Structure formats: C-alpha cells, structure tokens
PDB file of C-alpha atoms in Angstrom:
ATOM      1  CA  UNK A   4       7.738  19.485 -19.890  1.00  0.00           C
ATOM      2  CA  UNK A   5       5.319  20.975 -17.756  1.00  0.00           C
ATOM      3  CA  UNK A   6       2.145  22.509 -19.873  1.00  0.00           C
ATOM      4  CA  UNK A   7      -1.358  22.691 -19.193  1.00  0.00           C
ATOM      5  CA  UNK A   8      -1.993  18.533 -20.148  1.00  0.00           C
ATOM      6  CA  UNK A   9       0.810  17.510 -17.825  1.00  0.00           C
ATOM      7  CA  UNK A  10       0.324  14.208 -15.869  1.00  0.00           C
ATOM      8  CA  UNK A  11      -0.354  15.312 -12.352  1.00  0.00           C
ATOM      9  CA  UNK A  12      -0.775  12.028 -11.433  1.00  0.00           C
ATOM     10  CA  UNK A  13       1.954  11.035  -8.179  1.00  0.00           C
ATOM     11  CA  UNK A  14       5.192   9.166  -9.257  1.00  0.00           C
ATOM     12  CA  UNK A  15       5.188   6.340  -7.807  1.00  0.00           C
ATOM     13  CA  UNK A  16       6.950   3.718  -5.985  1.00  0.00           C
ATOM     14  CA  UNK A  17       5.633   0.081  -5.401  1.00  0.00           C
ATOM     15  CA  UNK A  18       7.282  -2.326  -2.726  1.00  0.00           C
ATOM     16  CA  UNK A  19       6.611  -6.076  -2.714  1.00  0.00           C
ATOM     17  CA  UNK A  20       8.174  -7.211   0.451  1.00  0.00           C
ATOM     18  CA  UNK A  21       7.942 -11.116  -0.715  1.00  0.00           C
ATOM     19  CA  UNK A  22      11.058 -12.885  -2.059  1.00  0.00           C
ATOM     20  CA  UNK A  23       9.112 -15.294  -4.343  1.00  0.00           C
ATOM     21  CA  UNK A  24       9.118 -15.398  -7.833  1.00  0.00           C
ATOM     22  CA  UNK A  25       5.058 -16.341  -7.733  1.00  0.00           C
ATOM     23  CA  UNK A  26       4.694 -13.863  -5.002  1.00  0.00           C
ATOM     24  CA  UNK A  27       5.289 -11.520  -7.759  1.00  0.00           C
ATOM     25  CA  UNK A  28       3.567 -13.062 -10.569  1.00  0.00           C
ATOM     26  CA  UNK A  29      -0.152 -13.045  -8.563  1.00  0.00           C
ATOM     27  CA  UNK A  30       0.885  -9.515  -7.387  1.00  0.00           C
ATOM     28  CA  UNK A  31       1.313  -8.233 -10.792  1.00  0.00           C
ATOM     29  CA  UNK A  32      -2.588  -7.166 -11.087  1.00  0.00           C
ATOM     30  CA  UNK A  33      -2.669  -4.990  -8.277  1.00  0.00           C
ATOM     31  CA  UNK A  34       0.614  -3.340  -9.484  1.00  0.00           C
ATOM     32  CA  UNK A  35      -0.890  -2.470 -13.195  1.00  0.00           C
ATOM     33  CA  UNK A  36      -3.601  -0.753 -11.349  1.00  0.00           C
ATOM     34  CA  UNK A  37      -1.579   1.091  -8.939  1.00  0.00           C
ATOM     35  CA  UNK A  38       0.494   2.325 -12.362  1.00  0.00           C
ATOM     36  CA  UNK A  39      -2.619   3.325 -13.872  1.00  0.00           C
ATOM     37  CA  UNK A  40      -3.295   5.749 -11.024  1.00  0.00           C
ATOM     38  CA  UNK A  41       0.670   6.961 -11.251  1.00  0.00           C
ATOM     39  CA  UNK A  42       2.700   9.252 -13.505  1.00  0.00           C
ATOM     40  CA  UNK A  43       2.905   7.954 -16.971  1.00  0.00           C
ATOM     41  CA  UNK A  44       0.899   5.013 -16.304  1.00  0.00           C
ATOM     42  CA  UNK A  45       4.206   3.443 -14.698  1.00  0.00           C
ATOM     43  CA  UNK A  46       5.752   2.534 -11.427  1.00  0.00           C
ATOM     44  CA  UNK A  47       9.431   2.177 -10.056  1.00  0.00           C
ATOM     45  CA  UNK A  48       8.881  -1.431  -8.658  1.00  0.00           C
ATOM     46  CA  UNK A  49      11.085  -2.537  -5.596  1.00  0.00           C
ATOM     47  CA  UNK A  50      11.431  -5.932  -5.020  1.00  0.00           C
ATOM     48  CA  UNK A  51      14.116  -8.357  -3.757  1.00  0.00           C
ATOM     49  CA  UNK A  52      16.226  -9.800  -6.557  1.00  0.00           C
ATOM     50  CA  UNK A  53      15.144 -13.483  -6.035  1.00  0.00           C
ATOM     51  CA  UNK A  54      11.966 -12.588  -7.403  1.00  0.00           C
ATOM     52  CA  UNK A  55      13.422 -12.088 -10.905  1.00  0.00           C
ATOM     53  CA  UNK A  56      11.673  -8.973 -11.458  1.00  0.00           C
ATOM     54  CA  UNK A  57      13.794  -7.640 -14.805  1.00  0.00           C
ATOM     55  CA  UNK A  58      13.178 -11.216 -16.070  1.00  0.00           C
ATOM     56  CA  UNK A  59       9.606 -11.379 -15.352  1.00  0.00           C
ATOM     57  CA  UNK A  60       8.253  -8.007 -15.553  1.00  0.00           C
ATOM     58  CA  UNK A  61      11.296  -5.515 -16.568  1.00  0.00           C
ATOM     59  CA  UNK A  62       9.615  -5.583 -20.274  1.00  0.00           C
ATOM     60  CA  UNK A  63       6.109  -4.760 -18.929  1.00  0.00           C
ATOM     61  CA  UNK A  64       5.007  -0.993 -20.538  1.00  0.00           C
ATOM     62  CA  UNK A  65       4.041  -0.365 -16.541  1.00  0.00           C
ATOM     63  CA  UNK A  66       7.079  -0.757 -15.224  1.00  0.00           C
ATOM     64  CA  UNK A  67       9.381   2.345 -15.364  1.00  0.00           C
ATOM     65  CA  UNK A  68      12.360   1.022 -13.264  1.00  0.00           C
ATOM     66  CA  UNK A  69      13.031  -2.037 -11.011  1.00  0.00           C
ATOM     67  CA  UNK A  70      14.890  -1.250  -7.590  1.00  0.00           C
ATOM     68  CA  UNK A  71      16.556  -4.072  -5.754  1.00  0.00           C
ATOM     69  CA  UNK A  72      15.727  -4.358  -2.371  1.00  0.00           C
ATOM     70  CA  UNK A  73      18.673  -6.651  -1.224  1.00  0.00           C
ATOM     71  CA  UNK A  74      17.624  -7.666   2.213  1.00  0.00           C
ATOM     72  CA  UNK A  75      18.613 -11.603   2.244  1.00  0.00           C
ATOM     73  CA  UNK A  76      20.575 -12.578  -0.411  1.00  0.00           C
ATOM     74  CA  UNK A  77      20.769 -15.977  -1.670  1.00  0.00           C
ATOM     75  CA  UNK A  78      22.531 -18.551   0.511  1.00  0.00           C
ATOM     76  CA  UNK A  79      25.027 -19.332  -1.723  1.00  0.00           C
ATOM     77  CA  UNK A  80      26.426 -16.108  -2.117  1.00  0.00           C
ATOM     78  CA  UNK A  81      27.795 -15.827   1.264  1.00  0.00           C
ATOM     79  CA  UNK A  82      27.021 -11.892   1.889  1.00  0.00           C
ATOM     80  CA  UNK A  83      24.847  -9.744   3.921  1.00  0.00           C
ATOM     81  CA  UNK A  84      22.146  -7.709   2.023  1.00  0.00           C
ATOM     82  CA  UNK A  85      22.988  -3.917   1.871  1.00  0.00           C
ATOM     83  CA  UNK A  86      19.367  -3.241   2.752  1.00  0.00           C
ATOM     84  CA  UNK A  87      19.419  -5.834   6.057  1.00  0.00           C
ATOM     85  CA  UNK A  88      18.461  -4.852   9.591  1.00  0.00           C
ATOM     86  CA  UNK A  89      18.069  -1.346  10.943  1.00  0.00           C
ATOM     87  CA  UNK A  90      20.620   0.451   9.034  1.00  0.00           C
ATOM     88  CA  UNK A  91      19.810  -1.164   5.821  1.00  0.00           C
ATOM     89  CA  UNK A  92      16.516   0.140   6.053  1.00  0.00           C
ATOM     90  CA  UNK A  93      17.518   3.381   6.237  1.00  0.00           C
ATOM     91  CA  UNK A  94      20.330   2.905   3.638  1.00  0.00           C
ATOM     92  CA  UNK A  95      17.188   1.969   1.377  1.00  0.00           C
ATOM     93  CA  UNK A  96      15.429   5.008   2.243  1.00  0.00           C
ATOM     94  CA  UNK A  97      18.447   7.182   1.581  1.00  0.00           C
ATOM     95  CA  UNK A  98      18.752   5.749  -1.753  1.00  0.00           C
ATOM     96  CA  UNK A  99      15.020   5.992  -2.551  1.00  0.00           C
ATOM     97  CA  UNK A 100      15.258   9.626  -1.604  1.00  0.00           C
ATOM     98  CA  UNK A 101      17.158  10.477  -4.566  1.00  0.00           C
ATOM     99  CA  UNK A 102      14.303   9.511  -6.807  1.00  0.00           C
ATOM    100  CA  UNK A 103      11.897  11.913  -5.334  1.00  0.00           C
ATOM    101  CA  UNK A 104       8.740   9.664  -5.490  1.00  0.00           C
ATOM    102  CA  UNK A 105       5.701  11.290  -4.678  1.00  0.00           C
ATOM    103  CA  UNK A 106       4.003   8.340  -3.319  1.00  0.00           C
ATOM    104  CA  UNK A 107       5.146   4.894  -2.257  1.00  0.00           C
ATOM    105  CA  UNK A 108       2.132   1.763  -2.050  1.00  0.00           C
ATOM    106  CA  UNK A 109       3.637  -0.631   0.437  1.00  0.00           C
ATOM    107  CA  UNK A 110       2.277  -4.546  -0.098  1.00  0.00           C
ATOM    108  CA  UNK A 111       3.718  -5.625   3.360  1.00  0.00           C
ATOM    109  CA  UNK A 112       2.148  -6.051   6.910  1.00  0.00           C
ATOM    110  CA  UNK A 113       5.449  -5.249   8.022  1.00  0.00           C
ATOM    111  CA  UNK A 114       5.823  -1.879  10.102  1.00  0.00           C
ATOM    112  CA  UNK A 115       9.647  -1.320   9.227  1.00  0.00           C
ATOM    113  CA  UNK A 116       8.732  -0.879   5.735  1.00  0.00           C
ATOM    114  CA  UNK A 117       6.843   2.377   6.387  1.00  0.00           C
ATOM    115  CA  UNK A 118      10.279   3.398   8.299  1.00  0.00           C
ATOM    116  CA  UNK A 119      11.891   3.271   4.668  1.00  0.00           C
ATOM    117  CA  UNK A 120       9.305   5.474   2.967  1.00  0.00           C
ATOM    118  CA  UNK A 121       9.805   8.118   5.643  1.00  0.00           C
ATOM    119  CA  UNK A 122      13.618   7.927   5.537  1.00  0.00           C
ATOM    120  CA  UNK A 123      12.982   8.694   1.696  1.00  0.00           C
ATOM    121  CA  UNK A 124      10.640  11.490   2.381  1.00  0.00           C
ATOM    122  CA  UNK A 125       8.131   9.928   0.240  1.00  0.00           C
ATOM    123  CA  UNK A 126       4.861  12.789   1.556  1.00  0.00           C
ATOM    124  CA  UNK A 127       2.260  10.090   0.781  1.00  0.00           C
ATOM    125  CA  UNK A 128       2.769   6.517   2.069  1.00  0.00           C
ATOM    126  CA  UNK A 129      -0.045   3.930   1.394  1.00  0.00           C
ATOM    127  CA  UNK A 130       0.148   0.320   3.122  1.00  0.00           C
ATOM    128  CA  UNK A 131      -2.114  -1.850   5.121  1.00  0.00           C
ATOM    129  CA  UNK A 132      -2.349  -0.313   8.429  1.00  0.00           C
ATOM    130  CA  UNK A 133      -2.901  -3.334  10.314  1.00  0.00           C
ATOM    131  CA  UNK A 134      -1.478  -1.787  13.336  1.00  0.00           C
ATOM    132  CA  UNK A 135      -1.660   1.226  15.322  1.00  0.00           C
ATOM    133  CA  UNK A 136       2.147   1.793  14.623  1.00  0.00           C
ATOM    134  CA  UNK A 137       1.702   1.573  10.929  1.00  0.00           C
ATOM    135  CA  UNK A 138      -1.191   3.839  11.004  1.00  0.00           C
ATOM    136  CA  UNK A 139       0.992   6.487  12.419  1.00  0.00           C
ATOM    137  CA  UNK A 140       3.548   6.264   9.597  1.00  0.00           C
ATOM    138  CA  UNK A 141       1.185   5.953   6.694  1.00  0.00           C
ATOM    139  CA  UNK A 142      -0.340   8.900   5.135  1.00  0.00           C
ATOM    140  CA  UNK A 143      -3.925   7.938   5.477  1.00  0.00           C
ATOM    141  CA  UNK A 144      -6.051   4.823   4.818  1.00  0.00           C
ATOM    142  CA  UNK A 145      -8.160   3.185   4.235  1.00  0.00           C
ATOM    143  CA  UNK A 146      -6.995   0.535   6.490  1.00  0.00           C
ATOM    144  CA  UNK A 147      -7.288  -3.051   6.124  1.00  0.00           C
ATOM    145  CA  UNK A 148      -7.851  -5.681   9.077  1.00  0.00           C
ATOM    146  CA  UNK A 149      -5.359  -8.383   8.732  1.00  0.00           C
ATOM    147  CA  UNK A 150      -6.494 -11.704   7.690  1.00  0.00           C
ATOM    148  CA  UNK A 151      -6.879 -14.512   9.915  1.00  0.00           C
ATOM    149  CA  UNK A 152      -8.656 -17.247   8.430  1.00  0.00           C
ATOM    150  CA  UNK A 153      -7.230 -20.467   6.476  1.00  0.00           C
ATOM    151  CA  UNK A 154      -6.360 -19.221   2.951  1.00  0.00           C
ATOM    152  CA  UNK A 155      -3.385 -17.792   2.304  1.00  0.00           C
ATOM    153  CA  UNK A 156      -3.132 -14.398   4.152  1.00  0.00           C
ATOM    154  CA  UNK A 157      -0.613 -12.756   1.617  1.00  0.00           C
ATOM    155  CA  UNK A 158      -3.254 -12.895  -1.153  1.00  0.00           C
ATOM    156  CA  UNK A 159      -6.320 -12.049   1.061  1.00  0.00           C
ATOM    157  CA  UNK A 160      -4.556  -9.201   2.741  1.00  0.00           C
ATOM    158  CA  UNK A 161      -3.264  -7.856  -0.588  1.00  0.00           C
ATOM    159  CA  UNK A 162      -6.529  -8.080  -2.218  1.00  0.00           C
ATOM    160  CA  UNK A 163      -8.110  -6.040   0.659  1.00  0.00           C
ATOM    161  CA  UNK A 164      -5.647  -3.616   0.351  1.00  0.00           C
ATOM    162  CA  UNK A 165      -6.126  -3.471  -3.527  1.00  0.00           C
ATOM    163  CA  UNK A 166      -9.727  -2.815  -3.521  1.00  0.00           C
ATOM    164  CA  UNK A 167      -9.824  -0.251  -0.678  1.00  0.00           C
ATOM    165  CA  UNK A 168      -7.391   1.991  -2.561  1.00  0.00           C
ATOM    166  CA  UNK A 169      -7.407   1.407  -6.109  1.00  0.00           C
ATOM    167  CA  UNK A 170     -10.914   0.000  -7.278  1.00  0.00           C
ATOM    168  CA  UNK A 171     -12.401   3.604  -7.610  1.00  0.00           C
ATOM    169  CA  UNK A 172     -12.779   5.071 -11.511  1.00  0.00           C
ATOM    170  CA  UNK A 173      -9.712   6.763 -12.658  1.00  0.00           C
ATOM    171  CA  UNK A 174      -9.584  10.746 -12.881  1.00  0.00           C
ATOM    172  CA  UNK A 175      -7.000  12.557 -14.798  1.00  0.00           C
TER     173      UNK A 175
END
C-alpha cells in the first residue's frame, strides 16, 4: 500500500559469486548492511545451491527470498547448470527481470554478472568496477581497486566495496 510513509528504499537483489558455504557466512555482515538500505530491510539473495543459503540464512529477517544461481551443480548430479555459459547468464537475467528489482549489488570481480543485471533491466547496478568494462556496465561508483596483496583477495575486495557503498549513515 503506497502512502506518505511508504518505504522508498530500493527493492534489492544481492548476488554472491562464490560457491562455498564459508564464502556465504563471512559475507553476511555486508549483506545485512545492504538490507538496511533496502525496501523492508530485506534483500533477495542470489547464490549457488552449493552455499546452502536456505539452511544457513533463510531464516534471517534480512532475507526476503533466496534465488538459486545454478551455474555449477555438484559433480555427482551429472548435469549442466541452467545458468551456465553465456545463454545461462541471459536466462538468469530474464528470470530476475520478472522480480522487478530496483537495484542489484554484485559481490564479484566478474564482468559477466553485470550482463545478468542488464538483461534483468535492473536500473541500479552496483559492483566492484575493477575493470573499465565493469564500469561501463554498472550504474555508478565508487569503484574499488582489485586487491593484489598476500591476503585473501575476495575478502579484501568485498570489504573495500562494502565500505565504499554502505558505510554512510542511513537516511529514510
């Protein structure tokens, strides 16, 4: 119901690139912060079935829904993921289009995830922007510089991205 007090924050999807349970767990504080800036204080989490998102975070109040990003099924399943390859990326984009997101937050260095967001016609596309092509496909910065040190780059990049976009005070 729209009214003078309607939540004007964006309806948000968050995409987790990585496929391990541990990757999901340590991204949770970032996802919670994105949810605080999103409609209803919730996000739709796009993640591989291999991270067990329904079991690990499906009960969390910041999770609106979990969307399977079916790129790399487990080997014993003996099948190809429905979102694998270029056609799969577009298939995922079309599936997301139906959900009418206002914003997607891409926790990844991979440029092709921005193509998913374009195919989904999501107007605000936030991501790392570590390459010139990513920057062309995303809505706006701030961009980060890809971490090249000795620590785990995935963690360092997610932290820089989170600080750059979501460390500001909330305004409603």
